[in-house]
Structures are given as C-alpha cells and as structure tokens.
Amino acid sequence: MPWDFTSDRPIFLQIIEKIQLEIVSGRYRPGDKLPSVRELAQEASVNPNTMQKALSELERTGLVYSHRTSGRFITEDAAMVSGLRAELAEKVVAQFLLDLQKLGFQKESALTLITNFIKGDEK
Amino acid sequence: MTLLECKGLTKKYCGYPALSNVDLQIGSGHIIGLLGPNGSGKTTLIKLIAGLLAPTEGTVSVVGCPIGVKSKGMVSYLPDYSYLNGSMKVKDIIRLFEDFYEDFDTARAYDMLAKLDINPGKKLKTFSKGAKEKVQLILVMSRRAKLYVLDEPIAGVDPAARDYILQTILSNYEEDASILISTHLVSDIEKILDEVIFIRNGSILTHASVDGLRQQGGRSIDTIFREVFKC
C-alpha cells in the first residue's frame, strides 16, 4: 500500500511526519530497527533519495540514530518520544482552535464546547 | 558522476527544429521526469539518447562515451510503440534479449512476469494492450543498465497495475543508475521522481528537484505543470 501524500507540500516533510506518528503511536518502538532506505522507499512508493532526505532529517533531530553498519534505529530516549507526543498534540489543538475560530467560536466558548461534547459522549 | 551529458543538442526534421540547443546533465542515482505537452520534443530527446536519431548539431554522451555501440550497452530504452514480433512467445523474446544484451538478468525478468501474472508460454499477440506494455517494460527493466530511458511507460495500463509498475521501476534499478521517464500522467508518477525537466517547443524550461519545486510553489508538480503549460 503506497503512503498517501497531500499535493501541496514537499514529500520528505510528509514522510517525516508519518514516521514521527508511527513512533508516537507505538508502531515503531524505542530501539526498533528501521527497514532500509530502499525498502521504505518501496513501501511508500517514493524516490529513494526523498526517503533518504527524510531519514537524515529525523537523524539530525535525534529521533532516529544510525549504527555504522547495522542500520537505523528508533531512539531509546523515552523523554524525547513523549516530548514529540506533546508537540504533535499541541499542533492538533492549535489547528482545532483555528478551525473553530473560522466557525465564529472564541477560545473560551471552545472550552465549553469540548466539555459539553465529552459529557454527551459519556452518557 | 555525470551519466548523461547533452551539449548544444539540436534536432531538425526537414528544417523544422524539434529540439534547439539543449544543454542537459544527469547524474547517477536519480529518477527524473521529462514532462512537456505534445510535440515539445520529449520523444526526440529520448531517441537521440537511445541512438535512434542522429543530432543535427551538438553532442550527447553517456558516461563520457559518444552515442554508439558502447553507449547502447549502458542505456536501456523503452520506446512508446511496440517493436516486438507478436507471433513470438514471451519466453522466446526473453531468450532473444538474453542473447542481445550482456547485462540482461533473466531471473529478474521471470520474477517480474510471475508477479504481474503474465504467462511466458503465450504468444505476445494474444495479450491485451496493457499486458503487452507490461512485457516490454519488464524486458527493459531486466537489464542492469546505467541509464533507463522510458518513453510513456504507463500510458496504457490501469491504475492498479500502474502502482505495481512504479514499484517495479523503484525496486529494479541499481542504486547508481538513473531513470529518465517521459509522461503526461504527472500526478501518478511525481512521488517516485526526485527531479523534473519541463520541456516546451524543444527547449528546457526548468530542471529542478521535485521537493524544491513543491516547497517553492506550495503546489504539486501536476498543478505546476497545468499552470506552466496552460493552453
């Protein structure tokens, strides 16, 4: 199954986000070995150079590290993973508030909306 | 390493230029889209690289060799028409290719045929248009060439097979080889490209990295193509 990409942004950024999500959601666990660039490129149906660029960027941020000969691994730094989780959650919240603002809700009423929604959900 | 170099490349048909003064360099390890509207010179450029046409002016070289026997040993070319003998069985065509090209990998060819569910014992003319295209592409991708030039490789096949063919292209080239693909089906192919060349009226408009263009324009290559070549 080729990965889905939106058309308006560079593909390597979208690959980075996808791998970040898989780390945060636990599909890739700390210390897991990543498939090779070529295998990942095939799985995603993207150019190997694009995949390489995305992985180098993930390596630069420390989320992924490479062992000279044995390949690339997911970081074992749990604090870094939870930091990333918080960062991604913040982005979702920011986008959510922006969407509500477009509908005419201000921040305070957004909170009421959420509280009511959660209550309704529990009933 | 420069795989392909064109300098001042010009081709005229009966005095009318199809390509004018094209300078182009392609390095190794890239998949490059050659994109342009009908009549922009894509096929002419590809045929010059494959050595089927002689330039009117300028030069083409592959890994430093001028176009000739040596360059043809390094370039694997998929034409936009079928030149194979329809009354031959696929396995006989494979044997022919094996004889003809030193770099032909028979095991790879049979592997791809099996994955695409093509019976090598059948004659070529008994296949549908799409299946014939698949056979031709398999033959071309089974060579361990330095440069693959593919003229409209996915035009006649359905979207599901298209995905498989793109996978086939991705998984069957050597890491230091490059692939030049001409196509109109930009959106289908753009994620496997890392560079694109826009060509119009026989001249190169742009030669740039795909993600660079997407970042700059905030749009897909398909959308950029539609804007640049708007009729």
XYZ file of C-alpha atoms in Angstrom:
354
model
C 0.000 0.000 0.000
C 1.686 3.265 -1.092
C 1.547 6.011 1.521
C -0.828 8.909 0.991
C 0.622 12.337 0.415
C -1.060 15.686 0.013
C -0.083 17.606 -3.058
C 0.686 20.993 -1.552
C 3.821 20.216 0.467
C 7.197 18.572 -0.091
C 7.026 14.796 0.185
C 10.029 14.451 2.512
C 8.257 16.584 5.156
C 5.223 14.334 4.945
C 7.404 11.236 5.309
C 8.952 12.745 8.446
C 5.503 13.391 9.930
C 4.340 9.881 9.096
C 7.344 8.260 10.790
C 7.007 10.593 13.794
C 3.394 9.494 14.126
C 4.357 5.827 13.949
C 6.916 6.338 16.701
C 4.490 8.229 18.937
C 1.657 5.742 18.327
C 3.973 2.858 19.167
C 4.066 1.092 15.823
C 7.793 1.670 15.965
C 9.048 1.035 19.495
C 12.173 2.561 21.072
C 15.244 0.701 19.834
C 13.429 -0.861 16.860
C 15.434 -1.210 13.685
C 14.037 0.716 10.736
C 13.849 -1.009 7.348
C 16.485 0.105 4.836
C 16.025 3.264 2.774
C 15.265 1.176 -0.274
C 12.679 -0.981 1.489
C 10.966 2.057 2.997
C 11.017 3.849 -0.360
C 9.354 0.858 -1.965
C 6.764 0.576 0.794
C 5.895 4.231 0.421
C 6.299 4.264 -3.380
C 8.606 7.239 -3.245
C 12.002 8.037 -4.647
C 14.822 6.556 -2.507
C 16.591 9.950 -2.449
C 13.469 11.543 -0.970
C 13.292 8.809 1.693
C 16.990 9.286 2.415
C 16.461 13.002 2.915
C 13.599 12.399 5.353
C 15.615 9.867 7.371
C 18.660 12.154 7.523
C 16.427 14.883 8.876
C 14.975 12.520 11.518
C 18.518 11.562 12.408
C 19.503 15.203 12.743
C 16.728 15.786 15.281
C 17.842 12.701 17.214
C 14.630 10.724 16.876
C 16.451 8.152 14.812
C 20.082 7.145 15.140
C 22.297 5.086 12.928
C 24.763 2.382 13.757
C 27.689 2.463 11.352
C 26.958 -0.809 9.604
C 23.824 -2.292 11.082
C 21.290 0.340 10.036
C 18.971 2.918 11.547
C 17.178 2.582 14.881
C 14.439 4.438 16.750
C 15.711 6.457 19.699
C 15.587 4.816 23.133
C 15.161 8.204 24.773
C 11.627 7.963 26.219
C 11.640 11.650 27.198
C 12.242 12.599 23.580
C 9.315 10.485 22.410
C 6.942 11.951 24.987
C 8.226 15.421 24.104
C 7.353 14.723 20.493
C 3.930 13.422 21.505
C 3.232 16.691 23.371
C 4.485 18.714 20.423
C 2.239 16.890 17.948
C -0.756 17.207 20.311
C -0.161 20.961 20.536
C -0.259 21.214 16.766
C -3.601 19.363 16.682
C -5.041 21.690 19.341
C -3.804 24.802 17.548
C -5.375 23.632 14.296
C -8.603 22.758 16.133
C -8.847 26.222 17.674
C -8.150 27.813 14.320
C -10.945 25.789 12.715
C -13.374 26.760 15.470
C -12.399 30.391 15.086
C -13.395 30.170 11.428
C -16.813 28.967 12.636
C -17.053 32.028 14.902
C -16.210 30.428 18.266
C -13.746 32.184 20.514
C -11.309 30.324 22.714
C -13.464 30.407 25.851
C -16.527 29.023 24.091
C -14.320 26.361 22.537
C -13.623 25.052 26.026
C -17.369 24.893 26.805
C -17.936 23.050 23.536
C -15.351 20.438 24.411
C -16.625 19.972 27.965
C -20.197 19.539 26.726
C -19.088 17.161 23.993
C -17.210 14.962 26.433
C -20.223 14.920 28.809
C -22.527 13.977 25.908
C -20.120 11.277 24.898
C -20.150 9.738 28.377
C -23.937 9.492 28.597
C 29.233 11.217 -11.602
C 27.681 12.564 -14.807
C 25.746 9.803 -16.543
C 24.316 11.764 -19.397
C 25.503 14.966 -20.953
C 23.905 16.871 -23.844
C 25.654 19.919 -25.238
C 24.026 22.315 -27.680
C 21.803 19.473 -28.809
C 19.656 20.375 -31.807
C 17.479 18.189 -33.998
C 15.669 19.456 -37.074
C 13.157 17.494 -39.123
C 13.136 18.835 -42.709
C 14.458 22.156 -41.431
C 11.908 22.453 -38.603
C 13.543 22.319 -35.167
C 12.168 19.734 -32.727
C 14.914 20.383 -30.221
C 17.004 23.524 -30.113
C 20.266 23.978 -28.335
C 19.559 21.723 -25.345
C 22.178 21.566 -22.590
C 21.479 18.862 -20.043
C 23.370 16.955 -17.372
C 22.043 13.985 -15.445
C 23.901 12.482 -12.505
C 23.679 8.935 -11.195
C 21.073 7.679 -8.736
C 18.130 9.814 -9.839
C 14.660 9.259 -11.221
C 13.877 12.169 -13.489
C 10.564 13.080 -15.069
C 10.677 14.514 -18.582
C 7.468 16.493 -18.741
C 6.051 18.571 -21.542
C 2.972 18.913 -23.738
C 2.525 17.078 -27.027
C 5.108 17.997 -29.606
C 7.504 19.547 -27.095
C 10.416 17.293 -28.073
C 10.328 14.587 -25.383
C 10.446 11.620 -27.728
C 13.038 13.309 -29.947
C 15.328 13.845 -26.946
C 14.857 10.236 -25.816
C 15.545 8.859 -29.293
C 18.730 10.914 -29.515
C 19.878 9.440 -26.186
C 18.982 5.923 -27.319
C 20.911 6.468 -30.547
C 17.924 6.052 -32.873
C 18.320 9.552 -34.240
C 21.456 11.474 -35.113
C 21.654 15.080 -33.893
C 21.617 17.922 -36.400
C 24.011 19.814 -34.159
C 25.535 19.270 -30.732
C 26.559 16.149 -28.853
C 25.192 13.518 -26.494
C 27.394 11.350 -24.314
C 26.726 8.593 -21.790
C 29.365 8.213 -19.053
C 31.691 10.118 -21.346
C 31.142 7.865 -24.392
C 29.606 9.298 -27.530
C 26.412 7.598 -28.714
C 27.322 4.292 -30.326
C 27.776 0.609 -29.549
C 29.287 1.348 -26.153
C 26.608 3.798 -25.041
C 23.840 1.436 -26.184
C 25.298 -1.202 -23.897
C 24.644 1.140 -20.980
C 21.265 2.603 -21.994
C 18.056 0.607 -21.672
C 15.358 2.164 -23.839
C 11.592 1.693 -23.745
C 10.030 3.092 -26.917
C 6.490 4.471 -26.998
C 5.474 1.833 -29.563
C 5.839 -1.924 -29.794
C 8.643 -3.272 -31.927
C 8.478 -6.874 -30.778
C 7.332 -9.695 -33.029
C 3.781 -10.573 -31.955
C 3.999 -14.189 -33.034
C 6.894 -14.865 -30.655
C 6.281 -16.347 -27.240
C 7.330 -14.218 -24.277
C 9.938 -16.790 -23.217
C 11.475 -16.698 -26.716
C 11.655 -12.902 -26.586
C 13.424 -13.247 -23.248
C 15.935 -15.603 -24.826
C 16.490 -13.057 -27.607
C 17.148 -10.307 -25.069
C 19.465 -12.601 -23.132
C 21.493 -13.118 -26.312
C 21.412 -9.495 -27.275
C 22.252 -7.712 -24.039
C 25.177 -8.643 -21.847
C 23.533 -7.019 -18.820
C 20.188 -8.857 -19.140
C 19.066 -10.584 -15.933
C 16.807 -13.497 -16.916
C 15.853 -14.463 -13.358
C 14.686 -10.932 -12.710
C 12.543 -10.959 -15.857
C 10.803 -14.211 -14.894
C 10.258 -12.963 -11.375
C 8.504 -9.826 -12.630
C 6.434 -11.805 -15.147
C 5.216 -14.050 -12.341
C 4.338 -11.088 -10.109
C 2.354 -9.439 -12.893
C 0.674 -12.743 -13.709
C 1.940 -12.990 -17.290
C 2.294 -16.449 -18.791
C 5.678 -16.643 -20.575
C 4.449 -19.540 -22.745
C 1.905 -17.360 -24.552
C 2.474 -15.501 -27.801
C 2.760 -11.744 -27.469
C -0.148 -11.051 -29.841
C -2.574 -12.885 -27.544
C -2.088 -10.276 -24.821
C -4.090 -7.095 -24.234
C -2.540 -3.703 -24.927
C -1.770 -3.171 -21.234
C -0.206 -6.614 -20.838
C 1.999 -6.050 -23.901
C 3.207 -2.804 -22.361
C 4.000 -4.651 -19.149
C 6.050 -7.243 -21.058
C 8.047 -4.516 -22.783
C 8.681 -2.675 -19.544
C 9.777 -5.900 -17.834
C 12.268 -6.554 -20.632
C 13.673 -3.050 -20.346
C 13.876 -3.082 -16.538
C 15.509 -6.531 -16.505
C 18.700 -5.084 -17.901
C 21.258 -3.906 -15.378
C 21.818 -0.696 -17.276
C 23.340 2.616 -16.214
C 20.600 4.732 -17.709
C 16.995 3.752 -18.380
C 15.043 5.952 -20.767
C 11.345 5.201 -20.652
C 9.029 6.847 -23.164
C 5.474 6.861 -21.765
C 5.826 3.657 -19.731
C 2.418 3.662 -18.011
C 0.089 5.211 -20.579
C -1.863 2.067 -21.444
C -2.222 0.296 -18.109
C -4.935 0.553 -15.450
C -4.303 2.496 -12.208
C -3.774 -0.618 -10.072
C -1.184 -2.039 -12.450
C 0.320 1.446 -12.710
C 1.100 1.337 -8.990
C 2.709 -2.051 -9.410
C 4.737 -0.858 -12.392
C 6.003 2.146 -10.455
C 7.009 -0.266 -7.689
C 8.712 -2.403 -10.316
C 10.651 0.597 -11.541
C 11.592 1.566 -7.979
C 12.763 -1.889 -6.988
C 14.607 -2.803 -10.160
C 17.227 -0.229 -10.813
C 20.736 -0.256 -9.457
C 21.475 2.408 -6.884
C 23.933 4.218 -9.129
C 21.738 4.035 -12.220
C 19.342 6.783 -13.310
C 15.948 6.666 -14.945
C 14.542 9.254 -17.311
C 10.763 8.917 -17.710
C 8.649 10.885 -20.140
C 4.954 11.036 -19.354
C 1.744 13.031 -19.347
C 0.496 11.259 -16.220
C 2.274 13.615 -13.875
C 0.264 13.058 -10.712
C 0.668 9.284 -10.895
C 4.385 9.467 -11.134
C 5.542 12.525 -9.245
C 6.209 10.869 -5.906
C 8.739 8.487 -7.380
C 10.624 11.325 -9.079
C 13.333 13.362 -7.439
C 13.959 15.699 -10.363
C 11.820 17.061 -13.163
C 12.604 18.579 -16.516
C 9.951 20.781 -18.111
C 10.354 20.981 -21.857
C 8.487 23.212 -24.292
C 8.942 23.866 -28.004
C 12.205 21.961 -27.998
C 13.815 23.911 -25.148
C 14.262 23.093 -21.488
C 12.256 25.484 -19.292
C 13.169 24.085 -15.878
C 15.359 21.332 -14.494
C 14.870 21.197 -10.721
C 14.293 18.994 -7.694
C 10.694 17.884 -7.126
C 10.541 18.738 -3.430
C 12.227 22.076 -4.119
C 9.518 22.985 -6.626
C 6.762 21.770 -4.304
C 8.157 23.794 -1.419
C 8.631 26.900 -3.535
C 5.221 26.757 -5.165
C 3.189 25.124 -2.381
C 1.649 23.003 -5.123
C 2.112 19.601 -6.678
C 4.182 19.148 -9.828
C 0.935 18.160 -11.559
C -0.620 21.561 -10.705
C 2.550 23.423 -11.644
C 2.582 21.551 -14.966
C -1.017 22.554 -15.654
C -0.190 26.206 -14.902
C 3.048 26.356 -16.892
C 1.594 24.643 -19.943
C -1.886 26.167 -19.766
C -3.477 26.187 -23.236
